[in-house]
Structures are given as C-alpha cells and as structure tokens.
PDB file of C-alpha atoms in Angstrom:
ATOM      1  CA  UNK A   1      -4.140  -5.870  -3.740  1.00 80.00           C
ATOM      2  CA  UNK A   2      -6.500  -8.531  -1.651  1.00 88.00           C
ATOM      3  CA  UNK A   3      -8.708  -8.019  -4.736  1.00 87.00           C
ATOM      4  CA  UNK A   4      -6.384  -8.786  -7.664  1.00 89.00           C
ATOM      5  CA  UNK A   5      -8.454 -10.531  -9.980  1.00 90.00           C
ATOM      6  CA  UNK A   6      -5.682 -13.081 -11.054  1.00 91.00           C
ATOM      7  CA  UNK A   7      -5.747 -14.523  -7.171  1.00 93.00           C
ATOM      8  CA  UNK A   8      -8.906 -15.211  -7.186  1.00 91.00           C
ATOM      9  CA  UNK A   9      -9.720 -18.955  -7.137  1.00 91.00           C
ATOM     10  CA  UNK A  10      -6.464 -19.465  -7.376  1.00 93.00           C
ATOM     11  CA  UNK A  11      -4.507 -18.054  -4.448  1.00 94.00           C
ATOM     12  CA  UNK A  12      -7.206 -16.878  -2.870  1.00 93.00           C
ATOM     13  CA  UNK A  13     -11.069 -18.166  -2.340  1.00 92.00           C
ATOM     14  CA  UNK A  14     -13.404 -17.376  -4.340  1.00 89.00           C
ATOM     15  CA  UNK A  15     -16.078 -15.954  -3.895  1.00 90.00           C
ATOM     16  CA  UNK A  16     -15.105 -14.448  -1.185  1.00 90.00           C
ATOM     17  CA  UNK A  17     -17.340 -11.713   0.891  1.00 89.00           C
ATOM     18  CA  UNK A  18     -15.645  -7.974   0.917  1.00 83.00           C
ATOM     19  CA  UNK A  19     -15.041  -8.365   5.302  1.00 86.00           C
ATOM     20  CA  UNK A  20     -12.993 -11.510   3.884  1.00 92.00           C
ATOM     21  CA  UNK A  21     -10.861 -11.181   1.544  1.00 92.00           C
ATOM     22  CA  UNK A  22      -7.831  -9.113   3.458  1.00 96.00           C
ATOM     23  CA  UNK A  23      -7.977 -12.265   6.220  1.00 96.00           C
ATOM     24  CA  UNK A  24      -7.148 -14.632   3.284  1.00 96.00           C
ATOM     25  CA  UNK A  25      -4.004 -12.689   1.982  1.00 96.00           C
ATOM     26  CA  UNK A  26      -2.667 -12.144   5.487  1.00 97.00           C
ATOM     27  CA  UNK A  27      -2.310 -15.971   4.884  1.00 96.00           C
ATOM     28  CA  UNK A  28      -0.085 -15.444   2.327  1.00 97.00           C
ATOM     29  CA  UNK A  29       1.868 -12.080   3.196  1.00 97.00           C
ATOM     30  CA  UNK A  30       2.578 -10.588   7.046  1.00 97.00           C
ATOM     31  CA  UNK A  31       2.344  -6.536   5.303  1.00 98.00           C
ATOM     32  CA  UNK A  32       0.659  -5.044   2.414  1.00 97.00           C
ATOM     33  CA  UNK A  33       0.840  -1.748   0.308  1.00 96.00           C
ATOM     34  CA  UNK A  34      -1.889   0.667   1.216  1.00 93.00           C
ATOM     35  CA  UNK A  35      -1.929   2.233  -2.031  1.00 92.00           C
ATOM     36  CA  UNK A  36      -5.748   2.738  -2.624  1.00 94.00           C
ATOM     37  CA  UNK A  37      -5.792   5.610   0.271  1.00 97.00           C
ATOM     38  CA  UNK A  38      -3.627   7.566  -2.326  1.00 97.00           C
ATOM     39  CA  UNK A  39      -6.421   8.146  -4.622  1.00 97.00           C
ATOM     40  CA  UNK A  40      -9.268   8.965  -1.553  1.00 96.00           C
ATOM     41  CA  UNK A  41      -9.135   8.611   2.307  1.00 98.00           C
ATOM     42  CA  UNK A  42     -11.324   5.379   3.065  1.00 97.00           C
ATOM     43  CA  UNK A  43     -14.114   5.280   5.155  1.00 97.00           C
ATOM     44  CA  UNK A  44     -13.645   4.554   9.287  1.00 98.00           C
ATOM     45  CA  UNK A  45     -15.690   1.594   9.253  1.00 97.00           C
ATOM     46  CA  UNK A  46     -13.717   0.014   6.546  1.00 96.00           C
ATOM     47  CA  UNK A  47     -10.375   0.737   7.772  1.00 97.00           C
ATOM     48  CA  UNK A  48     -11.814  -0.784  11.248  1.00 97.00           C
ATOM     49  CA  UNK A  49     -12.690  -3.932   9.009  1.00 97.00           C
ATOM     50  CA  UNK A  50      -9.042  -4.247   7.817  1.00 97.00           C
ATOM     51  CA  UNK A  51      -8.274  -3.935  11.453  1.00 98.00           C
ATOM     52  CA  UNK A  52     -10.820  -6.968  12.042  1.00 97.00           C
ATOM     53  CA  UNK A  53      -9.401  -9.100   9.329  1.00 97.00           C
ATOM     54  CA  UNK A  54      -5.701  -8.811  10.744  1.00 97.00           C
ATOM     55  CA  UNK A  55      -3.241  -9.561  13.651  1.00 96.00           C
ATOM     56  CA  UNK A  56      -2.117  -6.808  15.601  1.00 96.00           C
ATOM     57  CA  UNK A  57       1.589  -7.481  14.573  1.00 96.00           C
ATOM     58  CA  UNK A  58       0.253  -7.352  10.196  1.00 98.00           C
ATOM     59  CA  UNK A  59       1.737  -4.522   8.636  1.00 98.00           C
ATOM     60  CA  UNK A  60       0.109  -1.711   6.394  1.00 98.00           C
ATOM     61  CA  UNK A  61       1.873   0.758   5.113  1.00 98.00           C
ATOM     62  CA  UNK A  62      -0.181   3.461   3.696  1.00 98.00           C
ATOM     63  CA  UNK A  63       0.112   5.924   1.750  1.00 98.00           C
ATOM     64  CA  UNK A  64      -1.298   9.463   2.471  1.00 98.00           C
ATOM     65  CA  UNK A  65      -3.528  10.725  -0.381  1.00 98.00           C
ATOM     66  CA  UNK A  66      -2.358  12.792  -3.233  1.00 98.00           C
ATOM     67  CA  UNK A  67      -4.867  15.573  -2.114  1.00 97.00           C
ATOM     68  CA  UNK A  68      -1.649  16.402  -0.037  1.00 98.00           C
ATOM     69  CA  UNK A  69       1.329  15.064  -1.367  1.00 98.00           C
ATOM     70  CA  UNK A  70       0.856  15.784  -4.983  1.00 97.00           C
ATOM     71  CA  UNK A  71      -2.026  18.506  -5.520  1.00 97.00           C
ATOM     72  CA  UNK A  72      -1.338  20.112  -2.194  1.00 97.00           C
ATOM     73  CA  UNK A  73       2.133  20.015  -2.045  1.00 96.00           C
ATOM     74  CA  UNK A  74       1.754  18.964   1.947  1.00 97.00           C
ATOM     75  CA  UNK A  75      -0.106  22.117   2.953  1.00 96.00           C
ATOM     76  CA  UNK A  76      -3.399  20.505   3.338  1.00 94.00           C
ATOM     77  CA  UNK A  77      -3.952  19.442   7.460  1.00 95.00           C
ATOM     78  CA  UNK A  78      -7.359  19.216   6.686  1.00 97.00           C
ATOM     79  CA  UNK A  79      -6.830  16.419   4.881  1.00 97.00           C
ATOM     80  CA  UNK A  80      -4.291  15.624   6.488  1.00 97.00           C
ATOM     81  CA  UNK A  81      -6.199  15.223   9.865  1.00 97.00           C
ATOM     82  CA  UNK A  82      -9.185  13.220   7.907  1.00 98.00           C
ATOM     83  CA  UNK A  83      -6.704  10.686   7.057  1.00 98.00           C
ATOM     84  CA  UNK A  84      -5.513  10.373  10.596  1.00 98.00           C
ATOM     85  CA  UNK A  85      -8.841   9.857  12.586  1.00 98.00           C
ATOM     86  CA  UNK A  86      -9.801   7.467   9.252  1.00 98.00           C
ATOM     87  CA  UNK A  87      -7.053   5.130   9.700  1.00 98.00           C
ATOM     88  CA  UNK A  88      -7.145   5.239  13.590  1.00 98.00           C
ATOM     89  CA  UNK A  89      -8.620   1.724  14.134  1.00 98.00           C
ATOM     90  CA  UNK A  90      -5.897  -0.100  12.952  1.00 98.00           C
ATOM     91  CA  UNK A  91      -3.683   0.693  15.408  1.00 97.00           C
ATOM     92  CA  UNK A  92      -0.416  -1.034  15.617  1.00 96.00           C
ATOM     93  CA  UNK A  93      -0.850  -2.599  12.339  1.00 98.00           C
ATOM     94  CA  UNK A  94      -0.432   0.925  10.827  1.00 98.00           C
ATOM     95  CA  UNK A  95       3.873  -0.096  10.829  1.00 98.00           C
ATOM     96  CA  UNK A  96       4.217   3.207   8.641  1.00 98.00           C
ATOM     97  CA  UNK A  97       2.558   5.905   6.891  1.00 98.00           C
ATOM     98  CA  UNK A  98       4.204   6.970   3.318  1.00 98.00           C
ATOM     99  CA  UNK A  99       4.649  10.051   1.810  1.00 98.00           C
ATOM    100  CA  UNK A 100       5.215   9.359  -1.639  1.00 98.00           C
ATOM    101  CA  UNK A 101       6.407  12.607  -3.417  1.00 98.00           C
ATOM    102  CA  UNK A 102       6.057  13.852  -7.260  1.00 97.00           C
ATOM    103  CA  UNK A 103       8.807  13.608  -9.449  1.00 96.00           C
ATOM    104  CA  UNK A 104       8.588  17.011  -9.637  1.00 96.00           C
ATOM    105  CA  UNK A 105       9.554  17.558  -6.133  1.00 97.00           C
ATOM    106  CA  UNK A 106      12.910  18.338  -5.849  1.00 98.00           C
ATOM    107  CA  UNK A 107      15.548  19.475  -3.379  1.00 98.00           C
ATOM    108  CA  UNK A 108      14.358  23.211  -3.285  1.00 98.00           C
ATOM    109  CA  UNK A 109      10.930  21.283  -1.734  1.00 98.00           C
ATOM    110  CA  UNK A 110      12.693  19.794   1.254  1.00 98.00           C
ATOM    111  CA  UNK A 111      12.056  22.410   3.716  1.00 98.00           C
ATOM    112  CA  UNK A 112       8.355  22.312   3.063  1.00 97.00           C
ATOM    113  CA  UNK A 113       8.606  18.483   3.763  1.00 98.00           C
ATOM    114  CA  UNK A 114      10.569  19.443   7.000  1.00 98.00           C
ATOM    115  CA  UNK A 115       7.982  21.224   8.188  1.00 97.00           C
ATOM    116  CA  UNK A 116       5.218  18.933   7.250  1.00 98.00           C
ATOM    117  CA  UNK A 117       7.075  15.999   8.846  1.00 98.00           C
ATOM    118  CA  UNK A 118       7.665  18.738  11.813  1.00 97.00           C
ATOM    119  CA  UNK A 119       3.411  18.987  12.245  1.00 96.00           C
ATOM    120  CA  UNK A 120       3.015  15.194  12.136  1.00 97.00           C
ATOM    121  CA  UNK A 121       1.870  13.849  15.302  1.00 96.00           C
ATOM    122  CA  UNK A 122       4.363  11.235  16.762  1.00 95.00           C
ATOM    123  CA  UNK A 123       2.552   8.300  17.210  1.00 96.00           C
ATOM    124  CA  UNK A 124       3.031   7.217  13.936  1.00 97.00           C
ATOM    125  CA  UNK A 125       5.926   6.246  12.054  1.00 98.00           C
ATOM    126  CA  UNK A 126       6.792   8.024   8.504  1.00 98.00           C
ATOM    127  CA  UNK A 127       8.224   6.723   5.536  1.00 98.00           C
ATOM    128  CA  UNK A 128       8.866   9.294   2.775  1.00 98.00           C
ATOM    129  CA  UNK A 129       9.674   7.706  -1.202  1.00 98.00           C
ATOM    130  CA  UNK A 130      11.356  10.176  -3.635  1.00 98.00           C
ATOM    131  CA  UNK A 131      11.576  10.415  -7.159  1.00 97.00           C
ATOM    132  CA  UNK A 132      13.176  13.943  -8.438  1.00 97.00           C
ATOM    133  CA  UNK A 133      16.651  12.442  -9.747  1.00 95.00           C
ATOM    134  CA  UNK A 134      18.773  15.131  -7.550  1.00 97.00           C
ATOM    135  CA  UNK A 135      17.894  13.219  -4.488  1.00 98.00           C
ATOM    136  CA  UNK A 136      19.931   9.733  -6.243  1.00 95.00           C
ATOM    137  CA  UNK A 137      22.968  11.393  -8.106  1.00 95.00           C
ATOM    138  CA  UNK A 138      23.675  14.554  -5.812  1.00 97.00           C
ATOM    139  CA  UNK A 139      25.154  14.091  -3.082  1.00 97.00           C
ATOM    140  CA  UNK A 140      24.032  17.668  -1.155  1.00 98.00           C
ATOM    141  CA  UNK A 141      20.588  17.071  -2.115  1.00 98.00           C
ATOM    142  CA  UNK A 142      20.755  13.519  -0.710  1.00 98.00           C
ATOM    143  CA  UNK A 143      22.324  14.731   2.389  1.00 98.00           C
ATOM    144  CA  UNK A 144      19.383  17.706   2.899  1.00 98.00           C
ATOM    145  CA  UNK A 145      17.089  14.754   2.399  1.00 98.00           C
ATOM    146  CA  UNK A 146      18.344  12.788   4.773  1.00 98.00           C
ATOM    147  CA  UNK A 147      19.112  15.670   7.098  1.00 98.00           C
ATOM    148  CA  UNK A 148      15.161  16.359   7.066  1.00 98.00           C
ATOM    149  CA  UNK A 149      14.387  12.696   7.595  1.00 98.00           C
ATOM    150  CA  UNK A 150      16.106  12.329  10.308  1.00 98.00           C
ATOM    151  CA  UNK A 151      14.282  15.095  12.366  1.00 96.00           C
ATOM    152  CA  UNK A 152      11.154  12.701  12.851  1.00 97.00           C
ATOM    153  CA  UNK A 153      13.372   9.445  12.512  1.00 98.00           C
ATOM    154  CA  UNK A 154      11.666   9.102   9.284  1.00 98.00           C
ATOM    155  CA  UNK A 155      12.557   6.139   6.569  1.00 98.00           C
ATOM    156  CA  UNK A 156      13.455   6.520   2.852  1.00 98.00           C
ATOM    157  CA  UNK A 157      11.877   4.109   0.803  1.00 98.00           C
ATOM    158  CA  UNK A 158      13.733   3.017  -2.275  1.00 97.00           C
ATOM    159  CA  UNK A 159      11.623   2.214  -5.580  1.00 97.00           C
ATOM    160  CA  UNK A 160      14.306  -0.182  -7.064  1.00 98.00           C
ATOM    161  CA  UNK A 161      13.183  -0.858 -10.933  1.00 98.00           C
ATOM    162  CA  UNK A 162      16.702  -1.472 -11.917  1.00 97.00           C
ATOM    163  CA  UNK A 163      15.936  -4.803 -12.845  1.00 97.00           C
ATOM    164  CA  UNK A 164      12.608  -4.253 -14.672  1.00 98.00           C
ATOM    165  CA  UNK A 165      14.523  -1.849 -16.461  1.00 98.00           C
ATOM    166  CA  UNK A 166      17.592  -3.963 -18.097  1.00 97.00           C
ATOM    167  CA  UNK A 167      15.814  -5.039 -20.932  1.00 96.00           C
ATOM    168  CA  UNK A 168      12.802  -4.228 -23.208  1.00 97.00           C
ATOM    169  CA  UNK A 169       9.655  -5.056 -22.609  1.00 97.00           C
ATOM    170  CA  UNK A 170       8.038  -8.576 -23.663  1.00 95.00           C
ATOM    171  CA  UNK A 171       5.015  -8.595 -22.047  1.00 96.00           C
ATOM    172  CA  UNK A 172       1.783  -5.939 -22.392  1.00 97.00           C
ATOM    173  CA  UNK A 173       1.816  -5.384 -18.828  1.00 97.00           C
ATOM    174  CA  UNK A 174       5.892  -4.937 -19.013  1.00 98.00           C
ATOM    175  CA  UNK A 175       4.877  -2.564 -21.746  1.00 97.00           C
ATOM    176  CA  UNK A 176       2.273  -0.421 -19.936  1.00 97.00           C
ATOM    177  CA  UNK A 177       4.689  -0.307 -16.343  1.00 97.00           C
ATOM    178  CA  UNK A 178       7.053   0.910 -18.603  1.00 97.00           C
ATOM    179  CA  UNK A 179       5.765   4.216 -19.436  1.00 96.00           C
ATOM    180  CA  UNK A 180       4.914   4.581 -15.519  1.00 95.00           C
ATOM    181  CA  UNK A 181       7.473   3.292 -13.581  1.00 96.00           C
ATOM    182  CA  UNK A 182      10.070   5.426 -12.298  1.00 95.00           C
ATOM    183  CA  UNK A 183      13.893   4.867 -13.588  1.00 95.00           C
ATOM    184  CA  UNK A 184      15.690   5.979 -10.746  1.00 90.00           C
ATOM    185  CA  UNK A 185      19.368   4.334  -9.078  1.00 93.00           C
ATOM    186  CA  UNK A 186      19.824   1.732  -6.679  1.00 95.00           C
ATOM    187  CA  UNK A 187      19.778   2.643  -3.113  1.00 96.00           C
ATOM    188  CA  UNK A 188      19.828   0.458  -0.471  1.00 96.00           C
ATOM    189  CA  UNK A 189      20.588   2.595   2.692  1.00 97.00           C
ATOM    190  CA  UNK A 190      18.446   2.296   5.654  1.00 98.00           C
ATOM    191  CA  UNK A 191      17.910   5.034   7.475  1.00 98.00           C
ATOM    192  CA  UNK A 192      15.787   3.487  10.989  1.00 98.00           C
ATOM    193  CA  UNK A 193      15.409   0.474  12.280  1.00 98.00           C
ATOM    194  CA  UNK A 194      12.490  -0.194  10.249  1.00 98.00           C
ATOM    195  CA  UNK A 195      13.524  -0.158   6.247  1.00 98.00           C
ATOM    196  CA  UNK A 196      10.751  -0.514   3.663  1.00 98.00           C
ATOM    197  CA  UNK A 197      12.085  -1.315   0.158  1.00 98.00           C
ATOM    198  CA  UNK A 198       9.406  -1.592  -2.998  1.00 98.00           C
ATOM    199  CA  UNK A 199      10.721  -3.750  -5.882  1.00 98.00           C
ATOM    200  CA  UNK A 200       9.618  -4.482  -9.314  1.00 98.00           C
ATOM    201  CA  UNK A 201      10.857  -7.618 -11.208  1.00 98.00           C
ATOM    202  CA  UNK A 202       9.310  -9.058 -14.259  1.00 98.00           C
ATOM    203  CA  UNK A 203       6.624 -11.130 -15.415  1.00 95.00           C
ATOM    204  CA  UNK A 204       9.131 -13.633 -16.051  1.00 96.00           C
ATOM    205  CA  UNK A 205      10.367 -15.317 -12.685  1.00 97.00           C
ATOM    206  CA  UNK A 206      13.559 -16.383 -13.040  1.00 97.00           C
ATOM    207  CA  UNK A 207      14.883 -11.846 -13.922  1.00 97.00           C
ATOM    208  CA  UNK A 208      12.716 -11.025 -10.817  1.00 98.00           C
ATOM    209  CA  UNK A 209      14.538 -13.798  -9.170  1.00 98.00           C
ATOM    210  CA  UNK A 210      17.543 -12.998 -10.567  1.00 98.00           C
ATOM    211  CA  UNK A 211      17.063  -9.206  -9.689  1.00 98.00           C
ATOM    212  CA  UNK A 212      16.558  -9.548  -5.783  1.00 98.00           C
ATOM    213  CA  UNK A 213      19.788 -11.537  -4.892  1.00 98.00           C
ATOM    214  CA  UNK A 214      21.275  -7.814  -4.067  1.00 97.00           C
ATOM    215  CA  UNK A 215      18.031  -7.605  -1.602  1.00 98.00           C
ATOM    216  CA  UNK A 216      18.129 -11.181  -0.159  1.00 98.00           C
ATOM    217  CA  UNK A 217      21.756 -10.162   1.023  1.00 98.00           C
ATOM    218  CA  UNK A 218      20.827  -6.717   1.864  1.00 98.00           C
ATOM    219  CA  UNK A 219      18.119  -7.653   4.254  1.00 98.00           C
ATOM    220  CA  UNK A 220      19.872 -10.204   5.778  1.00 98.00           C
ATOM    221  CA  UNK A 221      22.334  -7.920   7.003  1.00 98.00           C
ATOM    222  CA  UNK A 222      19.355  -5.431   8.515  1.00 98.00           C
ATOM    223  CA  UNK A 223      18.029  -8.453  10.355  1.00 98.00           C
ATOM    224  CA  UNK A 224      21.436  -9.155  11.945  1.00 98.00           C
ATOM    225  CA  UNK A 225      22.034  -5.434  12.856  1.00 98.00           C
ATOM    226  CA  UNK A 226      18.446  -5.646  14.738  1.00 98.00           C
ATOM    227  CA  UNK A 227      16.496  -3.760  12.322  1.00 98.00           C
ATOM    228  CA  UNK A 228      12.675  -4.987  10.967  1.00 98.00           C
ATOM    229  CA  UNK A 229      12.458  -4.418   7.631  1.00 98.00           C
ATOM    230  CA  UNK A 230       9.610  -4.536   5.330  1.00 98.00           C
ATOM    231  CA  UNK A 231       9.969  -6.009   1.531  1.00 98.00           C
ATOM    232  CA  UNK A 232       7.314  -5.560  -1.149  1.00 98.00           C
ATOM    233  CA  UNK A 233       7.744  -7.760  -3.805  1.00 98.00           C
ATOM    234  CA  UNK A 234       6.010  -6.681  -7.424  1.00 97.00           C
ATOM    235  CA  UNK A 235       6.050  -7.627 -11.107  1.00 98.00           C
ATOM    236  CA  UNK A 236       4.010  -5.957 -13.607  1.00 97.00           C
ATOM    237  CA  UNK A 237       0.982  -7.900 -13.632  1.00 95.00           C
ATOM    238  CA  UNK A 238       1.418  -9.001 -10.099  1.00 96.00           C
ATOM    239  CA  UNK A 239      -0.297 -12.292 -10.732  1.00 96.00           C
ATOM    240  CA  UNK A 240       2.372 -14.332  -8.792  1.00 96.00           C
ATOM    241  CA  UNK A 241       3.177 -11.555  -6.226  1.00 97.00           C
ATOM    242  CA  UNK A 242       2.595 -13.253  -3.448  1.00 97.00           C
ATOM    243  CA  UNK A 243       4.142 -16.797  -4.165  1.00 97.00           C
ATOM    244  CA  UNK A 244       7.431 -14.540  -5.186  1.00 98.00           C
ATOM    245  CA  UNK A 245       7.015 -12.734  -1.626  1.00 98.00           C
ATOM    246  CA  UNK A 246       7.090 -15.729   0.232  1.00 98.00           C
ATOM    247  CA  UNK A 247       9.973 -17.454  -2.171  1.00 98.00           C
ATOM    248  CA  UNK A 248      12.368 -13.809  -1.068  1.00 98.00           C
ATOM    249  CA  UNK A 249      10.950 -14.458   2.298  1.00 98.00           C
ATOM    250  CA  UNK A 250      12.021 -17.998   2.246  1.00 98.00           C
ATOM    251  CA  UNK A 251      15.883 -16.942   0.644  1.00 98.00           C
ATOM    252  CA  UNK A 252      16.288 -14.682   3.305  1.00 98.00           C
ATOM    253  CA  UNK A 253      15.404 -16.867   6.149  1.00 98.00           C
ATOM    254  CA  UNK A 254      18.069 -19.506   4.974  1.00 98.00           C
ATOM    255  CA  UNK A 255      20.524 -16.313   6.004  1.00 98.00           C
ATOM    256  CA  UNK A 256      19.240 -15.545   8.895  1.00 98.00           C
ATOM    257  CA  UNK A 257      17.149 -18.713  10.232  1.00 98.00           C
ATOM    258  CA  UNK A 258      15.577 -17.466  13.099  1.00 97.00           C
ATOM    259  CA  UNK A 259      13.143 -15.335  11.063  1.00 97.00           C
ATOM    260  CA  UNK A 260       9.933 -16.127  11.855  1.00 95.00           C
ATOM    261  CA  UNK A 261       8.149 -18.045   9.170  1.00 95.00           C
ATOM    262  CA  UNK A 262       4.995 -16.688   7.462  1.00 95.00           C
ATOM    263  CA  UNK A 263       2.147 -18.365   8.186  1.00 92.00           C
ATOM    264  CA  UNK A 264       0.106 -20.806   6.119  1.00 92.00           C
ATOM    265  CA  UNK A 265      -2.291 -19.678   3.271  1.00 94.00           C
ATOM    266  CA  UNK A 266      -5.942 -20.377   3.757  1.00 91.00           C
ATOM    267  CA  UNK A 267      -7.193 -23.061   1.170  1.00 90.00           C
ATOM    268  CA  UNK A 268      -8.134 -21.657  -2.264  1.00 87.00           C
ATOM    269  CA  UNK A 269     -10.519 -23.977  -2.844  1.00 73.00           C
ATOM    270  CA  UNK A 270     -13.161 -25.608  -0.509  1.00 60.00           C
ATOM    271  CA  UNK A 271     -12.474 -28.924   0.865  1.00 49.00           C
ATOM    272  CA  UNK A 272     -13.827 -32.373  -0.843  1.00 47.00           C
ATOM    273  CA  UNK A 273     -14.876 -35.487   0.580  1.00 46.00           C
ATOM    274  CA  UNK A 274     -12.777 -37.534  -1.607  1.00 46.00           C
TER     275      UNK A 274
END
C-alpha cells in the first residue's frame, strides 16, 4: 500500500525512490498489510529493504502466498519454507504471519489446517482469517476452529464488512469491492494477546466513521486487559486510509490515554524558503 497512487504528493513525497517509500508511510501508520506476498514470495533483498526502512517495533503482517493457502490447500512446505528464509530479515517486525483461507474452505478442512499450523516453526506468530460461512453461524464449527487455533496460540482475524455492506453502492470503487468483498458476521473475539481486525468502511467518511464506534470500544477494552492489538483501517479506494487510521487511532487513545501516539508523517512536499 506504500505505493497507492492517490498518496502520492499528497500524503506521501513524491517522487520518491523504491528503498523510500515504506520509511515515509511508517510516518503515517506503526503496521501495514503484507498483502502483495499473497500473489508471489518477494525477493530476500527486498524484504531486507523493508526491514531497512522500519523500526524494529513496525508491524507487518503478511500474508503467506496462495501457492499454499488457496492452490495448495497448505500441503506445499516447499513453498512454504521459501517464504520463511524470504521474509527472515525483518525480524521482529514480522508481528504475524496470515493464513488467509478460501471461501471454500470449510469445517471438514480444519484438520488439514491443524496439521499445517502443527509443522509451523514457532518463532513466528500465526494469524489465520476465514471465510466459509459455517465458521460465523455454527457454533461446532466455530468451536473446531478455535479448538485448532489454539494449539499454536494462533489469532482469528475478523474481515468485518458489515458496514460497507448496509447500503448500496455509490461509488465505482464501492461498486467493484462489492462483487469481491466477503459478506460474512461480526466477530469481535480475540483469541491471544495480539488481535488483528481488518475493516472496510466507505468512501464516504462519516459511514466508515460511523461503522468503527463498535471497534473504538472494542479495542479499548483489549488494551485494558493487556492485549496489543493491531487495526487495519480500509475503504474501497483507500485514498484516505491512512488519515482514517490515525483518526481510529486517535478515538481510541482518548479511552485509553496512555497509548502511545503514532509518530509524525514525513512532509509531503519539500520545504520552501518562504
């Protein structure tokens, strides 16, 4: 997402060189979505340059490639082992590695995805994001779900569209996420002490707003329990997403006001003598 084309020049420098432009979000967001290692494992060297561009304490979450969650169906430790040794350099900024599943995984899958979570090595942590409607509105498939989880002290991340979904779309890019997105039910259950939750508001601000108070009060309480959680904030053209991050941010700290603050974004534009 450090190369969304609406930031540029405007929340972000521009031009910006490639070994750059991560180091300029991380003045605007603490975490990001690793969602390009879903569609191929990245080269060392670059992963070691998102490593350069970060603190130790920034967050990626990334997500393991489809070549073994989708068209493998986790059997793949080839893979599997490439994508380890890639992502290496980062270290402790690597806060979680997801496993987001097919919709067409269901709860006859789960015992493959025990013993997938079983081979994982432990010095990662695992996230795991669901979509086969079972795991949301059955109770025995949410409990083997959770039962499996558990084994690794893995998280559940919830996908919550619930607001993107209460009206019709008005936008094009409303109207393209909505053949995409998933339509699943709230959950807001964490399962560790570090919770990731992914949600999608609008292009209009005020119904993404709107849409998080359930979150602002939800996190709050994780923070006062002890837990870390980790909040991705997205609309459907993501043009604002990181002013709305930092606005959710800056609800949630008025809860719980010894939150850290996030630090300050690097200028957008260069500085002028007058």
């Amino acid at each position: 997402m450090w190369t969304h084309r609406s930031w540029q020049g405007r929340l972000l420098a521009h031009p910006l060189a490639a070994h750059e432009r991560l180091r300029h979000y991380a003045g605007w967001c603490n975490a990001v979505e690793g969602n390009t290692t879903f569609y191929a494992t990245p080269a060392r060297d670059t992963v070691a340059s998102w490593a350069a561009q970060t603190d130790p304490d920034f967050r990626f979450v990334l997500k393991l490639p489809k070549l073994i969650t989708h068209e493998h169906r986790l059997a793949d430790d080839e893979a599997l082992r490439a994508f380890l040794d890639a992502i290496e350099p980062l270290g402790p900024r690597a806060h979680a590695l997801w496993i987001q599943l097919p919709g067409s995984f269901g709860p006859d899958d789960v015992s493959a995805l025990a013993r997938f979570l079983g081979r994982l090595p432990r010095s990662h942590r695992y996230a795991v994001e669901v979509r086969h409607a079972a795991f949301f509105t059955q109770a025995p498939a949410v409990r083997l779900l959770e039962a499996a989880l558990a084994t690794v002290s893995a998280e559940w991340v919830p996908f919550d569209t619930t607001a993107f979904f209460a009206g019709p779309p008005t936008s094009d890019a409303e109207r393209e996420a909505w053949t995409r997105k998933p339509r699943m039910p709230l959950r807001s259950v964490a399962l560790t002490d570090r919770p990731i939750v992914r949600y999608l508001g609008r292009d209009d601000t005020a119904r993404t707003v709107e849409g998080w108070r359930h979150w602002v009060d939800v996190v709050a309480g994780w923070l006062r329990e002890g837990r870390s959680p980790t909040v991705f904030v997205h609309t459907p053209d993501n043009a604002d997403a990181p002013v709305l991050a930092r606005r959710f941010h800056d609800q949630v700290r008025l809860r719980v006001p010894e939150v850290a603050a996030l630090p300050e974004p690097l200028p957008a534009e260069p500085a002028t003598l007058f």
